[in-house]
């Protein structure tokens, strides 16, 4: 491939944009003070951090002391869930989450189970939606909190967090949402949506890696997890990453100011790509269509072949995507999100996520689709999964692919 690669993996990370880098730059080598220091350099750094805090909280209608900076959305999720459970009264030992969470929530919940908490993992429908009625039914007197992801990182489902939050509020349950994918793209106003904690990061919205934030509604009790200095209102010790925080502020400002325009642009790319890819035989779309889908996400199952093989072949051709499996050291486990919406293992393994940003272009769709078609043809020609009637290869036809297609 001599041309520029086609980067369709923006749900994993995005490119930082020039104005973000420009905003960060002075804070590396010129304004390098520690925000905790009492001299002018320290005060300047502290002001930069607090300005960023005011900007970010302003974008969600919160007060400026209701947000603390962390090192990632993963840390924000850990801080929210461990922080709340540690501070909770003994009788509040039940938690609720969904089966489509990111591992930074799912694995925290699994650990809390080991520590003695009871956790309800809510089912979702075939498009990935949590039903607010299911949430309501799962709530018990001993329920402390519910944590439901806002914009899904695998299949793009945008949950109705207002309805979910209202169920929690009516029943005295704390509500946390992981908004790492949705922040800037889907508006959140904490005066309108009864959410108590929100996790975000910068690198999914054209900001730097290694910085995140956690919104915590005033009055919510939670314990710090690390011991150290009094930074971040005594809740997250350690010197703040000033350049990254300034970059996060700039990225969020630009993202929110251009929301409608950027979303419309991504949706055009998304829908064109989906339409073209579904012309390939034996494919289906995972997740919803229309405005309940993240503008940045398309997820397609290519039956009878392995997603990892598609990914590798596309990578060699300069098209960068993600597959439906989570690599672990011993096995390729299918994504919890794809199995939660009812895909069998073979389907989950044959699924590819294409994810976009405003830096992509409509002109990339056609060459990307052409590469996918060629790779899929090539892999299917070698595939032992293909039932006889679908295969052009001599001698193929042994099938252990049993799932009926009619559900899709
Ligand atoms: C990327 C992502 C995370 C993890 O964010 P990091 O800042 O990379 O730790 C958590 N949740 C969701 C939904 C994500 O997409």
Short mmCIF file of C-alpha atoms and ligand atoms in Angstrom, two decimals:
data_model
loop_
_atom_site.label_atom_id
_atom_site.label_comp_id
_atom_site.label_asym_id
_atom_site.label_seq_id
_atom_site.Cartn_x
_atom_site.Cartn_y
_atom_site.Cartn_z
CA UNK A 1 0.00 0.00 0.00
CA UNK A 2 1.52 3.24 -1.03
CA UNK A 3 -1.49 5.44 -0.25
CA UNK A 4 -2.29 6.81 3.17
CA UNK A 5 -3.88 4.17 5.41
CA UNK A 6 -7.63 4.28 5.97
CA UNK A 7 -8.09 4.54 9.72
CA UNK A 8 -11.50 3.19 10.67
CA UNK A 9 -10.70 2.43 14.31
CA UNK A 10 -11.68 5.69 16.00
CA UNK A 11 -13.63 3.92 18.76
CA UNK A 12 -10.24 2.62 19.94
CA UNK A 13 -8.49 5.97 19.71
CA UNK A 14 -8.53 9.14 17.63
CA UNK A 15 -5.80 11.34 16.18
CA UNK A 16 -5.04 14.42 18.21
CA UNK A 17 -5.85 17.59 16.29
CA UNK A 18 -3.58 20.59 15.83
CA UNK A 19 -5.39 23.12 18.11
CA UNK A 20 -5.31 20.58 20.94
CA UNK A 21 -1.58 20.08 20.54
CA UNK A 22 -1.09 23.85 20.33
CA UNK A 23 -3.01 24.38 23.59
CA UNK A 24 -0.93 21.72 25.37
CA UNK A 25 2.48 22.78 24.11
CA UNK A 26 3.32 25.63 26.55
CA UNK A 27 2.60 23.35 29.51
CA UNK A 28 5.49 21.00 28.75
CA UNK A 29 8.53 23.26 28.65
CA UNK A 30 7.45 26.75 29.68
CA UNK A 31 4.58 26.56 32.15
CA UNK A 32 5.75 23.45 33.90
CA UNK A 33 4.81 24.38 37.46
CA UNK A 34 3.13 21.97 39.86
CA UNK A 35 -0.47 23.05 40.53
CA UNK A 36 0.16 22.41 44.24
CA UNK A 37 3.07 24.86 44.45
CA UNK A 38 2.40 28.25 46.03
CA UNK A 39 4.62 30.42 43.80
CA UNK A 40 3.53 31.99 40.53
CA UNK A 41 4.42 28.98 38.36
CA UNK A 42 2.29 26.81 40.61
CA UNK A 43 -0.60 29.25 40.59
CA UNK A 44 -0.48 29.40 36.79
CA UNK A 45 -0.64 25.62 36.54
CA UNK A 46 -3.45 25.47 39.08
CA UNK A 47 -5.37 28.06 37.12
CA UNK A 48 -4.99 26.03 33.92
CA UNK A 49 -6.36 22.92 35.66
CA UNK A 50 -9.25 24.79 37.22
CA UNK A 51 -10.12 26.52 33.95
CA UNK A 52 -10.26 23.10 32.32
CA UNK A 53 -12.47 21.86 35.14
CA UNK A 54 -14.83 24.82 34.69
CA UNK A 55 -14.98 24.28 30.93
CA UNK A 56 -15.73 20.56 31.17
CA UNK A 57 -18.36 20.93 33.88
CA UNK A 58 -19.89 23.83 31.94
CA UNK A 59 -20.34 21.54 28.93
CA UNK A 60 -22.54 19.18 31.00
CA UNK A 61 -24.33 21.81 33.08
CA UNK A 62 -22.49 20.88 36.28
CA UNK A 63 -20.79 23.07 38.89
CA UNK A 64 -17.05 23.47 38.54
CA UNK A 65 -16.17 21.54 41.71
CA UNK A 66 -18.13 18.47 40.62
CA UNK A 67 -15.39 16.99 38.42
CA UNK A 68 -12.02 15.45 39.09
CA UNK A 69 -9.26 14.53 36.67
CA UNK A 70 -7.95 10.99 36.35
CA UNK A 71 -5.52 9.11 34.12
CA UNK A 72 -8.13 7.45 31.86
CA UNK A 73 -11.77 6.48 31.54
CA UNK A 74 -10.69 3.12 32.96
CA UNK A 75 -9.50 4.86 36.09
CA UNK A 76 -12.68 6.96 36.24
CA UNK A 77 -14.80 3.80 36.12
CA UNK A 78 -12.68 2.11 38.80
CA UNK A 79 -12.77 5.19 40.99
CA UNK A 80 -16.55 5.51 40.62
CA UNK A 81 -17.39 1.89 41.38
CA UNK A 82 -14.76 1.05 44.00
CA UNK A 83 -15.08 4.53 45.50
CA UNK A 84 -18.85 4.24 45.95
CA UNK A 85 -18.82 0.66 47.20
CA UNK A 86 -16.10 1.40 49.75
CA UNK A 87 -18.07 4.31 51.17
CA UNK A 88 -21.40 2.48 51.19
CA UNK A 89 -23.25 1.33 54.30
CA UNK A 90 -23.01 -2.42 54.94
CA UNK A 91 -26.61 -3.12 53.96
CA UNK A 92 -26.12 -1.69 50.45
CA UNK A 93 -24.45 -4.74 48.95
CA UNK A 94 -26.27 -5.09 45.62
CA UNK A 95 -25.14 -3.52 42.33
CA UNK A 96 -26.63 -3.46 38.83
CA UNK A 97 -24.90 -3.24 35.47
CA UNK A 98 -25.49 -4.55 31.94
CA UNK A 99 -23.98 -7.30 29.83
CA UNK A 100 -22.72 -4.78 27.24
CA UNK A 101 -20.29 -2.84 29.41
CA UNK A 102 -16.68 -2.07 28.65
CA UNK A 103 -14.20 -4.27 30.55
CA UNK A 104 -13.33 -1.27 32.71
CA UNK A 105 -16.79 -1.67 34.27
CA UNK A 106 -17.40 -5.38 33.71
CA UNK A 107 -14.17 -6.53 35.35
CA UNK A 108 -14.58 -4.12 38.25
CA UNK A 109 -18.01 -5.66 38.84
CA UNK A 110 -16.54 -9.17 38.68
CA UNK A 111 -14.01 -8.21 41.32
CA UNK A 112 -16.72 -6.70 43.49
CA UNK A 113 -18.54 -10.05 43.29
CA UNK A 114 -15.42 -11.69 44.71
CA UNK A 115 -15.39 -9.10 47.46
CA UNK A 116 -18.91 -10.07 48.51
CA UNK A 117 -21.18 -7.77 46.53
CA UNK A 118 -24.12 -9.17 44.60
CA UNK A 119 -24.23 -7.94 41.01
CA UNK A 120 -27.11 -8.17 38.54
CA UNK A 121 -25.91 -8.16 34.93
CA UNK A 122 -28.90 -6.96 32.92
CA UNK A 123 -29.72 -8.53 29.57
CA UNK A 124 -30.11 -6.33 26.50
CA UNK A 125 -32.31 -6.66 23.41
CA UNK A 126 -30.88 -7.66 20.05
CA UNK A 127 -29.82 -4.09 19.29
CA UNK A 128 -28.08 -3.75 22.64
CA UNK A 129 -30.62 -1.68 24.56
CA UNK A 130 -31.20 -2.04 28.29
CA UNK A 131 -34.93 -1.88 29.08
CA UNK A 132 -35.61 0.63 31.90
CA UNK A 133 -38.33 -1.76 33.15
CA UNK A 134 -35.72 -4.50 33.57
CA UNK A 135 -33.62 -2.07 35.58
CA UNK A 136 -36.62 -1.22 37.73
CA UNK A 137 -37.36 -4.89 38.40
CA UNK A 138 -33.76 -5.56 39.38
CA UNK A 139 -33.72 -2.87 42.07
CA UNK A 140 -33.95 -4.11 45.68
CA UNK A 141 -33.84 -2.30 49.02
CA UNK A 142 -30.13 -3.17 49.26
CA UNK A 143 -29.21 -1.82 45.79
CA UNK A 144 -26.47 0.80 46.00
CA UNK A 145 -25.89 1.73 42.37
CA UNK A 146 -26.44 1.01 38.71
CA UNK A 147 -23.78 1.51 36.06
CA UNK A 148 -24.81 1.51 32.40
CA UNK A 149 -22.60 2.51 29.46
CA UNK A 150 -23.91 5.49 27.45
CA UNK A 151 -22.59 5.00 23.90
CA UNK A 152 -21.58 1.41 23.24
CA UNK A 153 -17.95 0.96 22.14
CA UNK A 154 -18.63 -2.19 20.06
CA UNK A 155 -22.02 -1.80 18.39
CA UNK A 156 -22.75 1.91 18.86
CA UNK A 157 -26.02 1.59 20.80
CA UNK A 158 -26.92 4.85 22.58
CA UNK A 159 -28.78 3.97 25.77
CA UNK A 160 -31.70 6.04 26.99
CA UNK A 161 -29.78 7.22 30.04
CA UNK A 162 -32.48 9.70 30.92
CA UNK A 163 -35.06 6.92 31.38
CA UNK A 164 -32.51 4.70 33.16
CA UNK A 165 -31.42 7.56 35.40
CA UNK A 166 -35.01 8.38 36.30
CA UNK A 167 -35.64 4.80 37.41
CA UNK A 168 -32.57 5.02 39.64
CA UNK A 169 -33.51 8.41 41.04
CA UNK A 170 -37.09 7.33 41.84
CA UNK A 171 -35.74 4.35 43.74
CA UNK A 172 -32.88 6.01 45.62
CA UNK A 173 -30.18 4.21 43.63
CA UNK A 174 -26.99 5.97 42.48
CA UNK A 175 -26.48 6.05 38.71
CA UNK A 176 -23.10 5.98 36.95
CA UNK A 177 -22.58 6.04 33.20
CA UNK A 178 -19.45 5.36 31.16
CA UNK A 179 -19.57 8.10 28.53
CA UNK A 180 -16.09 7.57 27.05
CA UNK A 181 -17.53 7.03 23.55
CA UNK A 182 -20.46 9.40 23.66
CA UNK A 183 -18.99 12.50 25.28
CA UNK A 184 -19.13 15.48 22.88
CA UNK A 185 -21.14 13.40 20.34
CA UNK A 186 -24.27 12.89 22.45
CA UNK A 187 -25.20 15.82 24.70
CA UNK A 188 -25.48 15.24 28.45
CA UNK A 189 -26.93 17.86 30.76
CA UNK A 190 -26.84 16.77 34.39
CA UNK A 191 -29.76 19.12 35.16
CA UNK A 192 -31.92 17.17 32.73
CA UNK A 193 -30.54 13.65 33.18
CA UNK A 194 -30.48 12.26 36.72
CA UNK A 195 -26.98 10.83 36.52
CA UNK A 196 -24.70 10.96 39.56
CA UNK A 197 -21.34 9.99 38.07
CA UNK A 198 -19.98 10.19 34.50
CA UNK A 199 -16.68 8.76 33.22
CA UNK A 200 -14.97 10.33 30.22
CA UNK A 201 -11.54 10.48 28.61
CA UNK A 202 -9.75 12.66 26.06
CA UNK A 203 -8.32 10.27 23.49
CA UNK A 204 -11.70 9.22 22.07
CA UNK A 205 -12.42 12.87 21.12
CA UNK A 206 -9.15 13.96 19.45
CA UNK A 207 -7.44 14.73 22.74
CA UNK A 208 -4.32 13.16 24.28
CA UNK A 209 -4.10 9.67 25.77
CA UNK A 210 -3.62 9.12 29.49
CA UNK A 211 -6.16 11.61 30.81
CA UNK A 212 -9.75 11.21 31.90
CA UNK A 213 -12.28 12.76 34.22
CA UNK A 214 -15.05 11.73 36.57
CA UNK A 215 -18.07 13.89 37.19
CA UNK A 216 -19.43 13.33 40.71
CA UNK A 217 -22.67 15.02 41.69
CA UNK A 218 -22.40 17.13 44.82
CA UNK A 219 -23.32 15.20 47.96
CA UNK A 220 -22.48 11.74 46.56
CA UNK A 221 -20.30 9.94 49.07
CA UNK A 222 -17.30 8.11 47.76
CA UNK A 223 -13.88 7.17 49.09
CA UNK A 224 -10.55 7.82 47.48
CA UNK A 225 -8.67 4.71 46.38
CA UNK A 226 -5.08 5.90 46.66
CA UNK A 227 -3.34 7.70 49.48
CA UNK A 228 -1.12 10.71 48.91
CA UNK A 229 -1.57 14.45 48.66
CA UNK A 230 -4.77 16.48 48.76
CA UNK A 231 -5.06 16.90 44.99
CA UNK A 232 -8.41 16.93 43.21
CA UNK A 233 -10.33 17.97 46.28
CA UNK A 234 -8.75 15.17 48.33
CA UNK A 235 -10.19 12.48 46.08
CA UNK A 236 -7.41 11.61 43.65
CA UNK A 237 -3.87 12.16 44.91
CA UNK A 238 -0.94 12.67 42.56
CA UNK A 239 0.26 15.68 40.59
CA UNK A 240 -2.18 16.48 37.81
CA UNK A 241 -1.12 15.90 34.21
CA UNK A 242 -1.42 19.58 33.35
CA UNK A 243 -0.65 19.47 29.60
CA UNK A 244 -3.06 16.56 29.06
CA UNK A 245 -5.79 18.24 31.10
CA UNK A 246 -5.42 21.41 29.03
CA UNK A 247 -5.58 19.26 25.88
CA UNK A 248 -8.69 17.53 27.13
CA UNK A 249 -10.36 20.88 27.71
CA UNK A 250 -9.57 22.05 24.18
CA UNK A 251 -10.71 18.77 22.62
CA UNK A 252 -14.01 18.87 24.53
CA UNK A 253 -14.65 22.51 23.62
CA UNK A 254 -14.04 21.89 19.92
CA UNK A 255 -16.01 18.63 19.98
CA UNK A 256 -19.10 20.15 21.57
CA UNK A 257 -19.01 23.32 19.48
CA UNK A 258 -18.99 21.27 16.26
CA UNK A 259 -21.22 18.44 17.44
CA UNK A 260 -24.03 18.68 14.89
CA UNK A 261 -21.76 19.27 11.93
CA UNK A 262 -19.31 16.49 12.86
CA UNK A 263 -22.10 14.02 13.64
CA UNK A 264 -23.83 14.67 10.32
CA UNK A 265 -20.51 14.17 8.53
CA UNK A 266 -19.75 10.89 10.31
CA UNK A 267 -23.30 9.61 9.81
CA UNK A 268 -22.93 10.06 6.05
CA UNK A 269 -19.75 7.99 6.08
CA UNK A 270 -21.27 5.43 8.45
CA UNK A 271 -24.47 4.88 6.50
CA UNK A 272 -22.74 4.74 3.12
CA UNK A 273 -20.28 2.16 4.45
CA UNK A 274 -23.04 0.07 6.06
CA UNK A 275 -25.09 0.09 2.86
CA UNK A 276 -22.13 -0.96 0.71
CA UNK A 277 -20.88 -3.66 3.08
CA UNK A 278 -24.32 -5.24 3.41
CA UNK A 279 -24.23 -5.83 -0.35
CA UNK A 280 -21.65 -8.53 0.40
CA UNK A 281 -23.53 -11.85 0.78
CA UNK A 282 -24.01 -13.39 4.25
CA UNK A 283 -23.51 -10.23 6.26
CA UNK A 284 -25.58 -8.43 8.85
CA UNK A 285 -25.38 -5.22 10.83
CA UNK A 286 -25.00 -5.38 14.62
CA UNK A 287 -26.60 -2.66 16.73
CA UNK A 288 -29.39 -0.23 15.85
CA UNK A 289 -29.80 1.99 12.82
CA UNK A 290 -30.53 5.71 12.78
CA UNK A 291 -30.14 8.25 15.53
CA UNK A 292 -29.92 5.72 18.36
CA UNK A 293 -26.61 4.59 16.92
CA UNK A 294 -23.33 6.38 17.56
CA UNK A 295 -22.41 8.42 14.45
CA UNK A 296 -18.92 6.96 14.70
CA UNK A 297 -19.76 3.24 14.64
CA UNK A 298 -20.59 0.46 12.18
CA UNK A 299 -20.35 -3.22 13.13
CA UNK A 300 -20.81 -5.95 10.55
CA UNK A 301 -20.80 -9.72 10.84
CA UNK A 302 -19.26 -11.59 7.91
CA UNK A 303 -20.50 -15.14 8.23
CA UNK A 304 -18.21 -18.15 7.82
CA UNK A 305 -14.90 -16.36 8.39
CA UNK A 306 -12.77 -15.15 11.30
CA UNK A 307 -12.70 -11.48 12.18
CA UNK A 308 -9.03 -11.65 13.18
CA UNK A 309 -8.15 -12.92 9.71
CA UNK A 310 -10.16 -10.11 8.11
CA UNK A 311 -8.48 -7.57 10.39
CA UNK A 312 -4.96 -8.82 9.59
CA UNK A 313 -5.55 -8.91 5.85
CA UNK A 314 -7.11 -5.44 5.91
CA UNK A 315 -4.19 -4.16 7.96
CA UNK A 316 -1.77 -5.41 5.31
CA UNK A 317 -3.83 -3.48 2.77
CA UNK A 318 -3.72 -0.31 4.90
CA UNK A 319 -7.28 -0.45 6.25
CA UNK A 320 -7.37 -0.37 10.05
CA UNK A 321 -10.39 -1.81 11.90
CA UNK A 322 -11.23 -3.86 15.02
CA UNK A 323 -12.57 -7.40 15.35
CA UNK A 324 -15.26 -8.83 17.60
CA UNK A 325 -12.93 -10.62 19.94
CA UNK A 326 -11.07 -9.55 22.99
CA UNK A 327 -7.57 -10.98 22.87
CA UNK A 328 -6.53 -12.74 26.01
CA UNK A 329 -3.32 -14.63 26.61
CA UNK A 330 -4.81 -18.10 26.24
CA UNK A 331 -7.82 -17.75 23.99
CA UNK A 332 -9.70 -15.42 21.72
CA UNK A 333 -12.86 -14.80 23.71
CA UNK A 334 -15.75 -13.38 21.75
CA UNK A 335 -16.80 -9.88 22.78
CA UNK A 336 -19.26 -9.87 25.68
CA UNK A 337 -21.26 -7.23 23.79
CA UNK A 338 -21.75 -9.40 20.71
CA UNK A 339 -22.74 -12.49 22.68
CA UNK A 340 -25.09 -10.33 24.82
CA UNK A 341 -27.07 -9.34 21.69
CA UNK A 342 -27.47 -13.00 20.81
CA UNK A 343 -24.66 -13.73 18.40
CA UNK A 344 -23.27 -17.25 18.56
CA UNK A 345 -19.49 -17.56 18.89
CA UNK A 346 -18.89 -18.01 15.14
CA UNK A 347 -20.86 -14.87 14.36
CA UNK A 348 -19.14 -12.85 17.05
CA UNK A 349 -15.76 -14.02 15.76
CA UNK A 350 -16.69 -12.97 12.23
CA UNK A 351 -17.61 -9.43 13.25
CA UNK A 352 -15.70 -6.30 12.35
CA UNK A 353 -16.08 -2.85 13.83
CA UNK A 354 -15.49 0.12 11.56
CA UNK A 355 -15.36 3.40 13.48
CA UNK A 356 -15.08 6.93 12.21
CA UNK A 357 -14.11 10.45 13.14
CA UNK A 358 -14.41 13.84 11.50
CA UNK A 359 -10.92 13.26 10.07
CA UNK A 360 -12.19 10.49 7.79
CA UNK A 361 -13.65 11.22 4.40
CA UNK A 362 -16.46 9.88 2.25
CA UNK A 363 -13.81 9.16 -0.38
CA UNK A 364 -12.37 6.46 1.87
CA UNK A 365 -15.57 4.40 1.82
CA UNK A 366 -15.30 3.00 -1.68
CA UNK A 367 -11.66 1.81 -1.49
CA UNK A 368 -12.27 0.39 1.99
CA UNK A 369 -15.30 -1.56 0.78
CA UNK A 370 -13.34 -2.84 -2.21
CA UNK A 371 -10.59 -4.14 0.10
CA UNK A 372 -13.14 -5.76 2.41
CA UNK A 373 -14.86 -7.48 -0.53
CA UNK A 374 -11.59 -8.90 -1.80
CA UNK A 375 -10.47 -10.07 1.63
CA UNK A 376 -13.84 -11.65 2.40
CA UNK A 377 -13.87 -13.46 -0.96
CA UNK A 378 -10.35 -14.69 -0.44
CA UNK A 379 -11.01 -15.95 3.10
CA UNK A 380 -14.34 -17.52 2.23
CA UNK A 381 -12.74 -19.39 -0.64
CA UNK A 382 -10.52 -21.08 1.96
CA UNK A 383 -13.13 -21.40 4.66
CA UNK A 384 -14.20 -24.77 6.02
CA UNK A 385 -17.22 -23.13 7.63
CA UNK A 386 -19.08 -22.48 4.40
CA UNK A 387 -22.08 -24.68 3.75
CA UNK A 388 -21.99 -26.38 0.36
CA UNK A 389 -24.60 -24.22 -1.28
CA UNK A 390 -22.56 -21.07 -0.58
CA UNK A 391 -19.19 -22.37 -1.64
CA UNK A 392 -17.64 -22.27 -5.05
CA UNK A 393 -14.71 -24.31 -3.88
CA UNK A 394 -14.48 -27.95 -4.93
CA UNK A 395 -14.91 -30.38 -2.10
CA UNK A 396 -15.97 -27.77 0.42
CA UNK A 397 -19.32 -28.20 2.05
CA UNK A 398 -18.73 -29.73 5.41
CA UNK A 399 -20.52 -27.40 7.70
CA UNK A 400 -20.48 -27.05 11.43
CA UNK A 401 -22.20 -23.72 11.18
CA UNK A 402 -25.62 -24.38 12.66
CA UNK A 403 -27.15 -21.07 13.59
CA UNK A 404 -30.28 -20.15 11.63
CA UNK A 405 -29.95 -16.86 9.82
CA UNK A 406 -33.61 -15.97 10.08
CA UNK A 407 -33.20 -14.05 13.32
CA UNK A 408 -31.27 -11.33 11.58
C1 LIG B 1 -12.12 3.49 25.50
C2 LIG B 1 -13.17 3.21 26.50
C3 LIG B 1 -12.86 3.07 27.85
C4 LIG B 1 -11.44 3.10 28.36
O1 LIG B 1 -10.88 4.37 28.22
P1 LIG B 1 -9.33 4.61 28.51
O2 LIG B 1 -9.22 6.09 28.71
O3 LIG B 1 -8.62 4.14 27.28
O4 LIG B 1 -8.98 3.84 29.72
C5 LIG B 1 -13.89 2.85 28.74
N1 LIG B 1 -15.15 2.76 28.32
C6 LIG B 1 -15.49 2.89 27.03
C7 LIG B 1 -16.92 2.80 26.63
C8 LIG B 1 -14.51 3.11 26.07
O5 LIG B 1 -14.85 3.21 24.80
#
